Amino acid sequence: MLPGAVVLLAACWSFIDSHIFWPRGVLTMLGFALAFALLTAAYGRVSSARTSTPPSSVPATR
């Protein structure tokens, strides 16, 4: 989560004054996309580790 948070903070700082100006604004928006992708991937790894159950304890449904 730390890399995503660092990229997000950098993008937020750049967003303050340049989110619509080329080329810095484009890099700012790409930074947001990268940060959210990193945070989503990290959250997915954490949540799947927390919710994993052994196969024998999962009831069969029909």
C-alpha atoms as a PDB file:
ATOM      1  CA  MET A   1       0.000   0.000   0.000  1.00  0.00           C
ATOM      2  CA  LEU A   2       2.917   2.331   0.619  1.00  0.00           C
ATOM      3  CA  PRO A   3       3.912   2.742  -3.068  1.00  0.00           C
ATOM      4  CA  GLY A   4       0.315   3.547  -3.991  1.00  0.00           C
ATOM      5  CA  ALA A   5       0.050   6.071  -1.185  1.00  0.00           C
ATOM      6  CA  VAL A   6       3.288   7.794  -2.195  1.00  0.00           C
ATOM      7  CA  VAL A   7       2.232   8.054  -5.849  1.00  0.00           C
ATOM      8  CA  LEU A   8      -1.203   9.312  -4.796  1.00  0.00           C
ATOM      9  CA  LEU A   9       0.272  12.030  -2.582  1.00  0.00           C
ATOM     10  CA  ALA A  10       2.566  13.171  -5.398  1.00  0.00           C
ATOM     11  CA  ALA A  11      -0.372  13.263  -7.823  1.00  0.00           C
ATOM     12  CA  CYS A  12      -2.466  15.218  -5.314  1.00  0.00           C
ATOM     13  CA  TRP A  13       0.310  17.784  -4.914  1.00  0.00           C
ATOM     14  CA  SER A  14       0.581  18.186  -8.676  1.00  0.00           C
ATOM     15  CA  PHE A  15      -3.230  18.334  -9.057  1.00  0.00           C
ATOM     16  CA  ILE A  16      -3.399  21.573  -7.067  1.00  0.00           C
ATOM     17  CA  ASP A  17      -2.094  23.700  -9.915  1.00  0.00           C
ATOM     18  CA  SER A  18      -1.740  21.679 -13.093  1.00  0.00           C
ATOM     19  CA  HIS A  19      -4.472  19.111 -13.656  1.00  0.00           C
ATOM     20  CA  ILE A  20      -5.582  20.686 -16.934  1.00  0.00           C
ATOM     21  CA  PHE A  21      -2.284  21.843 -18.445  1.00  0.00           C
ATOM     22  CA  TRP A  22      -0.199  19.780 -20.880  1.00  0.00           C
ATOM     23  CA  PRO A  23       2.112  17.867 -20.177  1.00  0.00           C
ATOM     24  CA  ARG A  24       2.133  18.016 -16.388  1.00  0.00           C
ATOM     25  CA  GLY A  25      -1.629  17.613 -16.157  1.00  0.00           C
ATOM     26  CA  VAL A  26      -1.541  14.434 -18.204  1.00  0.00           C
ATOM     27  CA  LEU A  27       1.208  13.024 -16.001  1.00  0.00           C
ATOM     28  CA  THR A  28      -0.833  13.994 -12.944  1.00  0.00           C
ATOM     29  CA  MET A  29      -3.872  12.076 -14.201  1.00  0.00           C
ATOM     30  CA  LEU A  30      -1.704   9.069 -15.104  1.00  0.00           C
ATOM     31  CA  GLY A  31      -0.268   9.272 -11.593  1.00  0.00           C
ATOM     32  CA  PHE A  32      -3.769   9.059 -10.130  1.00  0.00           C
ATOM     33  CA  ALA A  33      -4.532   6.032 -12.310  1.00  0.00           C
ATOM     34  CA  LEU A  34      -1.303   4.303 -11.283  1.00  0.00           C
ATOM     35  CA  ALA A  35      -1.849   5.080  -7.592  1.00  0.00           C
ATOM     36  CA  PHE A  36      -5.408   3.750  -7.606  1.00  0.00           C
ATOM     37  CA  ALA A  37      -4.297   0.612  -9.460  1.00  0.00           C
ATOM     38  CA  LEU A  38      -1.543   0.000  -6.893  1.00  0.00           C
ATOM     39  CA  LEU A  39      -3.929   0.580  -3.995  1.00  0.00           C
ATOM     40  CA  THR A  40      -6.579  -1.690  -5.525  1.00  0.00           C
ATOM     41  CA  ALA A  41      -4.046  -4.464  -6.066  1.00  0.00           C
ATOM     42  CA  ALA A  42      -2.769  -4.139  -2.503  1.00  0.00           C
ATOM     43  CA  TYR A  43      -6.302  -4.141  -1.083  1.00  0.00           C
ATOM     44  CA  GLY A  44      -7.190  -7.203  -3.140  1.00  0.00           C
ATOM     45  CA  ARG A  45      -4.197  -9.094  -1.752  1.00  0.00           C
ATOM     46  CA  VAL A  46      -5.022  -8.103   1.835  1.00  0.00           C
ATOM     47  CA  SER A  47      -8.740  -8.889   1.614  1.00  0.00           C
ATOM     48  CA  SER A  48      -8.198 -12.250  -0.079  1.00  0.00           C
ATOM     49  CA  ALA A  49      -5.708 -13.236   2.607  1.00  0.00           C
ATOM     50  CA  ARG A  50      -8.200 -12.332   5.327  1.00  0.00           C
ATOM     51  CA  THR A  51     -11.173 -14.139   3.812  1.00  0.00           C
ATOM     52  CA  SER A  52      -9.506 -17.304   2.628  1.00  0.00           C
ATOM     53  CA  THR A  53     -11.046 -20.418   4.181  1.00  0.00           C
ATOM     54  CA  PRO A  54      -9.978 -24.019   3.912  1.00  0.00           C
ATOM     55  CA  PRO A  55     -11.922 -25.934   1.218  1.00  0.00           C
ATOM     56  CA  SER A  56     -13.237 -28.468   3.758  1.00  0.00           C
ATOM     57  CA  SER A  57     -15.142 -25.789   5.711  1.00  0.00           C
ATOM     58  CA  VAL A  58     -17.064 -24.419   2.721  1.00  0.00           C
ATOM     59  CA  PRO A  59     -20.537 -26.032   2.522  1.00  0.00           C
ATOM     60  CA  ALA A  60     -21.626 -27.457  -0.818  1.00  0.00           C
ATOM     61  CA  THR A  61     -24.630 -25.727  -2.406  1.00  0.00           C
ATOM     62  CA  ARG A  62     -26.960 -27.056  -5.086  1.00  0.00           C
END
